[in-house]
Coordinates of N, CA and C in Angstrom, one line a residue:
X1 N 107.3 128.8 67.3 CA 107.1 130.2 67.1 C 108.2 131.1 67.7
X2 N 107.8 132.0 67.7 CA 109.1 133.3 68.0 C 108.4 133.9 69.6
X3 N 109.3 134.4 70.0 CA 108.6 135.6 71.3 C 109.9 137.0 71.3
X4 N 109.0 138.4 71.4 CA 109.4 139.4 71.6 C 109.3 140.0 73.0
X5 N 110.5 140.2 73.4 CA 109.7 140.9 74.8 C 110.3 142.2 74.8
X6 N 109.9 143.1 76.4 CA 110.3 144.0 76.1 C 110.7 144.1 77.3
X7 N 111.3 143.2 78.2 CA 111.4 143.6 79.3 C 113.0 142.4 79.9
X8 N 114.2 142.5 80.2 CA 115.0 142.4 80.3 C 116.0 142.9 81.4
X9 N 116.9 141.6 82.0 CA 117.9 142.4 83.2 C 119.1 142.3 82.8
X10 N 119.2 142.2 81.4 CA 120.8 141.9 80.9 C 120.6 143.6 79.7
X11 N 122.2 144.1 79.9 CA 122.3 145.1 79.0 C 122.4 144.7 77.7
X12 N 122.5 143.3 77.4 CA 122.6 143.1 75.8 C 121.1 143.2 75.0
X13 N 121.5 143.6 74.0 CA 120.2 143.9 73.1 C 119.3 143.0 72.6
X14 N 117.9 143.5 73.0 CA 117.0 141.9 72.8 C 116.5 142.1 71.5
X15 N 116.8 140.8 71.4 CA 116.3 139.8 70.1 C 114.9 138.7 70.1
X16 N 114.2 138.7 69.3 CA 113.6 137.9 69.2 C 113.9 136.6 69.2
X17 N 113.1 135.8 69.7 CA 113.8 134.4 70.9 C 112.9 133.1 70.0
X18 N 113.2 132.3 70.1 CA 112.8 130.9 69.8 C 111.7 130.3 71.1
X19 N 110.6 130.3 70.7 CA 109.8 129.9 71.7 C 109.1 128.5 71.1
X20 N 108.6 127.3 71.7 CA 107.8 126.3 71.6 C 107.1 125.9 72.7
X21 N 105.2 125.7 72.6 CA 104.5 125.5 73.1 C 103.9 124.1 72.9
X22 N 102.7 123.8 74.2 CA 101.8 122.7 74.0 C 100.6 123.4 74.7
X23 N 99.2 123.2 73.8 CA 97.8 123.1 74.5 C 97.4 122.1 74.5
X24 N 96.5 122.1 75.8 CA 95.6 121.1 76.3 C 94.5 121.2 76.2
X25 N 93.8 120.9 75.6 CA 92.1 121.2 75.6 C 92.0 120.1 75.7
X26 N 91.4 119.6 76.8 CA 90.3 118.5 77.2 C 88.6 118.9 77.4
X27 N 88.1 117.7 77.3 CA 86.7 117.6 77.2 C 86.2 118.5 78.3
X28 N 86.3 118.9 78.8 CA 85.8 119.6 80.2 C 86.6 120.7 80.5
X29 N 87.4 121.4 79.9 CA 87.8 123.0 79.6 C 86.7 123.6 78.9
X30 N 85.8 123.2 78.3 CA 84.9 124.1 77.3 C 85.8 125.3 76.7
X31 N 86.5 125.3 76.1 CA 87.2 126.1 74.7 C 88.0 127.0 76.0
X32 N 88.7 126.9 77.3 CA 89.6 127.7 77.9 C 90.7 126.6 77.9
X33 N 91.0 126.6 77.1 CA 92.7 125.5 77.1 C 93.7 126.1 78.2
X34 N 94.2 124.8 78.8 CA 95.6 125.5 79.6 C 97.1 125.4 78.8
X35 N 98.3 125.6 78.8 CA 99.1 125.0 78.2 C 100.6 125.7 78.5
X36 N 101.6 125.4 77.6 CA 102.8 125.4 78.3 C 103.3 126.0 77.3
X37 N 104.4 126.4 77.5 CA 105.6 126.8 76.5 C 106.7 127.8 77.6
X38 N 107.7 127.5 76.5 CA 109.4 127.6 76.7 C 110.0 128.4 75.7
X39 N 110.4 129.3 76.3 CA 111.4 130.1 75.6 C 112.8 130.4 75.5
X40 N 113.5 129.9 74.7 CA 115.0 130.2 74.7 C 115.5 131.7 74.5
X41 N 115.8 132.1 75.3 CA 116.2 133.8 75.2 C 118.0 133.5 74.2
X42 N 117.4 134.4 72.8 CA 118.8 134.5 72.3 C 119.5 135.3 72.7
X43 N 119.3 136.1 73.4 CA 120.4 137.3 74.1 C 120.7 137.2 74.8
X44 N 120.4 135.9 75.8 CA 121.1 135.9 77.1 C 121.2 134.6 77.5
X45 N 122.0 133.9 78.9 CA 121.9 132.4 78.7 C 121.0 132.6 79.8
X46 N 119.7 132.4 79.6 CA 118.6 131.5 80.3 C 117.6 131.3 79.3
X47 N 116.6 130.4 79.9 CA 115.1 130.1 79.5 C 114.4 130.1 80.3
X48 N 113.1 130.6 79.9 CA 111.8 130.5 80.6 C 110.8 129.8 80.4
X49 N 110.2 129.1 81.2 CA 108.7 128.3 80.9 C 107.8 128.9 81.1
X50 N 106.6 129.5 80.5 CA 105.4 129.8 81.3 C 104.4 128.8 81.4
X51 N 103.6 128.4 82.1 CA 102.0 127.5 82.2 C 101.0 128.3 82.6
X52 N 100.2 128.1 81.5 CA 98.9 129.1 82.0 C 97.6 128.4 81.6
X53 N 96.7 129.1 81.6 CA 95.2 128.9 81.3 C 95.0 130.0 80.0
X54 N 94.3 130.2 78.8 CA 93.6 130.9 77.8 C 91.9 131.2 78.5
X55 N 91.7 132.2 79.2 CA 90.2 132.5 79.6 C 89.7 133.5 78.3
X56 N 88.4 133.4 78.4 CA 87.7 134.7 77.3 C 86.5 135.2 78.8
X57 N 86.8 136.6 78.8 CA 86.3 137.2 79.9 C 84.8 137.9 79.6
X58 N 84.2 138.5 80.9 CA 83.1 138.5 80.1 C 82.7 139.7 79.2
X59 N 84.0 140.3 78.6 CA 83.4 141.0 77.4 C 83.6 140.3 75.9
X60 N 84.1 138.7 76.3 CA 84.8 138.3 75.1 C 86.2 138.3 74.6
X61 N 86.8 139.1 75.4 CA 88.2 139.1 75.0 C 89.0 138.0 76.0
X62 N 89.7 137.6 74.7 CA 91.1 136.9 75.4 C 91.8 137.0 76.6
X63 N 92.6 136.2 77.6 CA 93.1 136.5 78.5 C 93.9 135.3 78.6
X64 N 95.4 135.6 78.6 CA 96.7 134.5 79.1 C 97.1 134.8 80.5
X65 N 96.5 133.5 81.0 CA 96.8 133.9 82.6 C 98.0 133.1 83.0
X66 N 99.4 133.6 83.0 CA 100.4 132.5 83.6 C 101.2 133.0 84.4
X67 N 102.0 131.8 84.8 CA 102.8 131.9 85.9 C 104.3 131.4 85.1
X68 N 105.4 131.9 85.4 CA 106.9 131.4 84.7 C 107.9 131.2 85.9
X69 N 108.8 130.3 85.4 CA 109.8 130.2 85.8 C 111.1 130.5 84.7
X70 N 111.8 131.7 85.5 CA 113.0 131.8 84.4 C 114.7 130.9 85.0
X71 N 115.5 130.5 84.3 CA 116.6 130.1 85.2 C 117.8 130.7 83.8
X72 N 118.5 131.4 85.0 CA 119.9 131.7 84.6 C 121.3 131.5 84.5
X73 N 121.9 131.1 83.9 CA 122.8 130.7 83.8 C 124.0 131.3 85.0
X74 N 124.8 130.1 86.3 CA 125.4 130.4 87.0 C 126.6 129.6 87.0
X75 N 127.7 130.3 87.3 CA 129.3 129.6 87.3 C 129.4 128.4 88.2
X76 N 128.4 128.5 89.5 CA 128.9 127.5 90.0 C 127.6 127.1 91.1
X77 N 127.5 125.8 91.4 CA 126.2 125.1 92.5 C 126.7 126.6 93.7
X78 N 127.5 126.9 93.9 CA 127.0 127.6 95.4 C 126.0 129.0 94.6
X79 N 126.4 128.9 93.7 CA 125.5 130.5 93.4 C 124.0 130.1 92.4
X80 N 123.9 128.6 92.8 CA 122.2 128.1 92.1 C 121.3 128.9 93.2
X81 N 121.1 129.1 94.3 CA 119.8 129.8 95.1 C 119.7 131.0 94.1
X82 N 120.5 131.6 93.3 CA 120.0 132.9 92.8 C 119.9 132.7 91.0
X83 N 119.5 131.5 90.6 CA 119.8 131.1 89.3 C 117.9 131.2 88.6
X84 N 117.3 130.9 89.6 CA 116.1 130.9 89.2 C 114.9 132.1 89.6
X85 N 114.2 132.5 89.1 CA 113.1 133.5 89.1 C 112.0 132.9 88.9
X86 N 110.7 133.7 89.7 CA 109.5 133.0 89.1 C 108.6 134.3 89.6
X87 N 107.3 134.6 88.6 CA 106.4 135.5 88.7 C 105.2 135.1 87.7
X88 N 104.7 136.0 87.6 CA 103.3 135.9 87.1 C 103.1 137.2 85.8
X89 N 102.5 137.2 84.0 CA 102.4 137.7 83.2 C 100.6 137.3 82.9
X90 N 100.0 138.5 82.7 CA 98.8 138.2 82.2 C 98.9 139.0 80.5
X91 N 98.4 137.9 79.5 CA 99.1 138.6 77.9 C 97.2 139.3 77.6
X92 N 97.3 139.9 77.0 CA 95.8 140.0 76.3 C 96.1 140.2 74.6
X93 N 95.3 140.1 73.9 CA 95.2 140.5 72.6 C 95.5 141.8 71.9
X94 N 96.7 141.9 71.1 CA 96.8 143.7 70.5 C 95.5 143.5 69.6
X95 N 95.1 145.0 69.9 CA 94.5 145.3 68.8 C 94.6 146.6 68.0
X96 N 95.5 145.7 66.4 CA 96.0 146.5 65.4 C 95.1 147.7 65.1
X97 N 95.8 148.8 65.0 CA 95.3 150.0 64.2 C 95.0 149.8 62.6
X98 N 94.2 149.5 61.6 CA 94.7 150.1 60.4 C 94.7 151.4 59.7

């Protein structure tokens, strides 16, 4: 799939990125899959992973609960302590106007 974001620390102009995932549903998630995916940022040299859980809350709506790790591209091993980022994104479902 693709991913759009809207949030960036590089001044170059964001593009829509090359993303691929995996879910897990097992027998004993009852329909809340966890799963993974990776995204190649085309505008900038890093990638991100996120791992999360899919909950449906109790009004029924969707909820992406994850955690990511981003890593950026650095010239050299002394400057890896500052190559990687990690935080937390909760996604919910747009819902289109027609």
């Amino acid at each position: 799939g693709t991913y759009h974001t809207a949030v960036t620390a590089t001044s170059n102009e964001i593009k829509v990125s090359p993303m691929q995932g995996f879910m897990q549903k097992g027998l004993n998630q009852k329909g809340q899959p966890t799963f993974g995916l990776t995204v190649n940022w085309s505008f900038s040299d890093s990638i991100t992973v996120f791992t999360g859980q899919c909950f449906v809350d109790e009004d029924g709506k969707e909820v992406l609960k994850t955690m990511w790790l981003l890593r950026s591209h650095v010239e050299n091993i002394k400057n890896d302590w500052k190559a990687t980022r990690v935080g937390i994104n909760v996604f919910t479902r747009l819902q289109l106007q027609e």
